[in-house]
Amino acid sequence: MKSEFLYPHNAYHGVTTPENLKFDAMLQYFTQRVDYIVSLETNGKLPTIEAFEKIQSLWERLDHLKKELGIGTSRSNGD
């Protein structure tokens, strides 16, 4: 299907918690958007600085979510 090609989704294989699933979904969104942005920049449809700013903004959102969910901390590992 067209939507599966444009918006691929891979199954999560880690410890299943609501936090991990939410972060995994955002991580997949991040990688998908970065792929589009890089393609546009490579083909000359988006200026390099604008591509950088868009990717930086996406990264900041992902980092904020990671901290908000406690991913990578002892809280998220059940310790």
JSON list of C-alpha atoms in Angstrom, two decimals:
[
{"chain": "A", "resi": 1, "resn": "MET", "atom": "CA", "xyz": [0.00, 0.00, 0.00]},
{"chain": "A", "resi": 2, "resn": "LYS", "atom": "CA", "xyz": [1.03, 3.57, -0.61]},
{"chain": "A", "resi": 3, "resn": "SER", "atom": "CA", "xyz": [0.73, 4.55, 3.07]},
{"chain": "A", "resi": 4, "resn": "GLU", "atom": "CA", "xyz": [2.95, 1.63, 4.14]},
{"chain": "A", "resi": 5, "resn": "PHE", "atom": "CA", "xyz": [5.61, 2.83, 1.68]},
{"chain": "A", "resi": 6, "resn": "LEU", "atom": "CA", "xyz": [5.40, 6.47, 2.77]},
{"chain": "A", "resi": 7, "resn": "TYR", "atom": "CA", "xyz": [4.97, 5.77, 6.49]},
{"chain": "A", "resi": 8, "resn": "PRO", "atom": "CA", "xyz": [6.76, 2.51, 7.33]},
{"chain": "A", "resi": 9, "resn": "HIS", "atom": "CA", "xyz": [6.44, 1.24, 10.86]},
{"chain": "A", "resi": 10, "resn": "ASN", "atom": "CA", "xyz": [8.69, -1.38, 12.42]},
{"chain": "A", "resi": 11, "resn": "ALA", "atom": "CA", "xyz": [7.66, -3.57, 15.32]},
{"chain": "A", "resi": 12, "resn": "TYR", "atom": "CA", "xyz": [9.10, -2.74, 18.73]},
{"chain": "A", "resi": 13, "resn": "HIS", "atom": "CA", "xyz": [11.36, -5.45, 20.17]},
{"chain": "A", "resi": 14, "resn": "GLY", "atom": "CA", "xyz": [12.34, -3.99, 23.54]},
{"chain": "A", "resi": 15, "resn": "VAL", "atom": "CA", "xyz": [10.82, -4.09, 27.01]},
{"chain": "A", "resi": 16, "resn": "THR", "atom": "CA", "xyz": [7.17, -3.20, 26.50]},
{"chain": "A", "resi": 17, "resn": "THR", "atom": "CA", "xyz": [6.18, -0.25, 28.65]},
{"chain": "A", "resi": 18, "resn": "PRO", "atom": "CA", "xyz": [3.97, 2.70, 27.71]},
{"chain": "A", "resi": 19, "resn": "GLU", "atom": "CA", "xyz": [7.00, 4.98, 27.92]},
{"chain": "A", "resi": 20, "resn": "ASN", "atom": "CA", "xyz": [9.14, 2.81, 25.65]},
{"chain": "A", "resi": 21, "resn": "LEU", "atom": "CA", "xyz": [6.35, 2.41, 23.10]},
{"chain": "A", "resi": 22, "resn": "LYS", "atom": "CA", "xyz": [5.72, 6.16, 23.01]},
{"chain": "A", "resi": 23, "resn": "PHE", "atom": "CA", "xyz": [9.42, 6.89, 22.61]},
{"chain": "A", "resi": 24, "resn": "ASP", "atom": "CA", "xyz": [9.75, 4.23, 19.90]},
{"chain": "A", "resi": 25, "resn": "ALA", "atom": "CA", "xyz": [6.89, 5.80, 17.95]},
{"chain": "A", "resi": 26, "resn": "MET", "atom": "CA", "xyz": [8.49, 9.25, 18.23]},
{"chain": "A", "resi": 27, "resn": "LEU", "atom": "CA", "xyz": [11.88, 7.84, 17.24]},
{"chain": "A", "resi": 28, "resn": "GLN", "atom": "CA", "xyz": [10.36, 6.30, 14.11]},
{"chain": "A", "resi": 29, "resn": "TYR", "atom": "CA", "xyz": [8.64, 9.62, 13.34]},
{"chain": "A", "resi": 30, "resn": "PHE", "atom": "CA", "xyz": [11.97, 11.41, 13.81]},
{"chain": "A", "resi": 31, "resn": "THR", "atom": "CA", "xyz": [13.84, 9.10, 11.45]},
{"chain": "A", "resi": 32, "resn": "GLN", "atom": "CA", "xyz": [11.09, 9.33, 8.84]},
{"chain": "A", "resi": 33, "resn": "ARG", "atom": "CA", "xyz": [11.07, 13.14, 8.93]},
{"chain": "A", "resi": 34, "resn": "VAL", "atom": "CA", "xyz": [14.87, 13.36, 8.82]},
{"chain": "A", "resi": 35, "resn": "ASP", "atom": "CA", "xyz": [14.84, 11.08, 5.77]},
{"chain": "A", "resi": 36, "resn": "TYR", "atom": "CA", "xyz": [12.39, 13.41, 4.00]},
{"chain": "A", "resi": 37, "resn": "ILE", "atom": "CA", "xyz": [14.31, 16.54, 4.98]},
{"chain": "A", "resi": 38, "resn": "VAL", "atom": "CA", "xyz": [17.64, 15.10, 3.84]},
{"chain": "A", "resi": 39, "resn": "SER", "atom": "CA", "xyz": [16.11, 14.02, 0.53]},
{"chain": "A", "resi": 40, "resn": "LEU", "atom": "CA", "xyz": [14.69, 17.50, -0.06]},
{"chain": "A", "resi": 41, "resn": "GLU", "atom": "CA", "xyz": [18.02, 19.13, 0.81]},
{"chain": "A", "resi": 42, "resn": "THR", "atom": "CA", "xyz": [20.00, 16.72, -1.37]},
{"chain": "A", "resi": 43, "resn": "ASN", "atom": "CA", "xyz": [17.74, 17.42, -4.34]},
{"chain": "A", "resi": 44, "resn": "GLY", "atom": "CA", "xyz": [18.05, 21.18, -3.90]},
{"chain": "A", "resi": 45, "resn": "LYS", "atom": "CA", "xyz": [14.44, 21.70, -2.80]},
{"chain": "A", "resi": 46, "resn": "LEU", "atom": "CA", "xyz": [15.38, 22.86, 0.70]},
{"chain": "A", "resi": 47, "resn": "PRO", "atom": "CA", "xyz": [18.28, 25.14, 1.70]},
{"chain": "A", "resi": 48, "resn": "THR", "atom": "CA", "xyz": [20.93, 23.45, 3.84]},
{"chain": "A", "resi": 49, "resn": "ILE", "atom": "CA", "xyz": [20.48, 25.81, 6.80]},
{"chain": "A", "resi": 50, "resn": "GLU", "atom": "CA", "xyz": [16.72, 25.28, 6.79]},
{"chain": "A", "resi": 51, "resn": "ALA", "atom": "CA", "xyz": [17.21, 21.50, 6.68]},
{"chain": "A", "resi": 52, "resn": "PHE", "atom": "CA", "xyz": [19.62, 21.75, 9.60]},
{"chain": "A", "resi": 53, "resn": "GLU", "atom": "CA", "xyz": [17.19, 23.87, 11.62]},
{"chain": "A", "resi": 54, "resn": "LYS", "atom": "CA", "xyz": [14.31, 21.47, 10.97]},
{"chain": "A", "resi": 55, "resn": "ILE", "atom": "CA", "xyz": [16.38, 18.45, 12.00]},
{"chain": "A", "resi": 56, "resn": "GLN", "atom": "CA", "xyz": [17.66, 20.29, 15.07]},
{"chain": "A", "resi": 57, "resn": "SER", "atom": "CA", "xyz": [14.09, 21.11, 16.09]},
{"chain": "A", "resi": 58, "resn": "LEU", "atom": "CA", "xyz": [13.02, 17.49, 15.66]},
{"chain": "A", "resi": 59, "resn": "TRP", "atom": "CA", "xyz": [16.03, 16.35, 17.69]},
{"chain": "A", "resi": 60, "resn": "GLU", "atom": "CA", "xyz": [15.18, 18.77, 20.51]},
{"chain": "A", "resi": 61, "resn": "ARG", "atom": "CA", "xyz": [11.60, 17.44, 20.61]},
{"chain": "A", "resi": 62, "resn": "LEU", "atom": "CA", "xyz": [12.89, 13.85, 20.72]},
{"chain": "A", "resi": 63, "resn": "ASP", "atom": "CA", "xyz": [15.40, 14.69, 23.45]},
{"chain": "A", "resi": 64, "resn": "HIS", "atom": "CA", "xyz": [12.72, 16.48, 25.49]},
{"chain": "A", "resi": 65, "resn": "LEU", "atom": "CA", "xyz": [10.40, 13.48, 25.20]},
{"chain": "A", "resi": 66, "resn": "LYS", "atom": "CA", "xyz": [13.22, 11.11, 26.22]},
{"chain": "A", "resi": 67, "resn": "LYS", "atom": "CA", "xyz": [13.85, 13.15, 29.36]},
{"chain": "A", "resi": 68, "resn": "GLU", "atom": "CA", "xyz": [10.13, 13.54, 30.08]},
{"chain": "A", "resi": 69, "resn": "LEU", "atom": "CA", "xyz": [9.58, 9.78, 29.85]},
{"chain": "A", "resi": 70, "resn": "GLY", "atom": "CA", "xyz": [12.74, 8.95, 31.80]},
{"chain": "A", "resi": 71, "resn": "ILE", "atom": "CA", "xyz": [14.11, 6.77, 29.01]},
{"chain": "A", "resi": 72, "resn": "GLY", "atom": "CA", "xyz": [17.65, 5.61, 29.77]},
{"chain": "A", "resi": 73, "resn": "THR", "atom": "CA", "xyz": [17.38, 6.32, 33.49]},
{"chain": "A", "resi": 74, "resn": "SER", "atom": "CA", "xyz": [17.05, 3.89, 36.37]},
{"chain": "A", "resi": 75, "resn": "ARG", "atom": "CA", "xyz": [13.38, 4.93, 36.59]},
{"chain": "A", "resi": 76, "resn": "SER", "atom": "CA", "xyz": [12.65, 3.49, 33.15]},
{"chain": "A", "resi": 77, "resn": "ASN", "atom": "CA", "xyz": [14.67, 0.32, 33.78]},
{"chain": "A", "resi": 78, "resn": "GLY", "atom": "CA", "xyz": [12.69, -0.63, 36.88]},
{"chain": "A", "resi": 79, "resn": "ASP", "atom": "CA", "xyz": [15.70, -0.20, 39.21]}
]
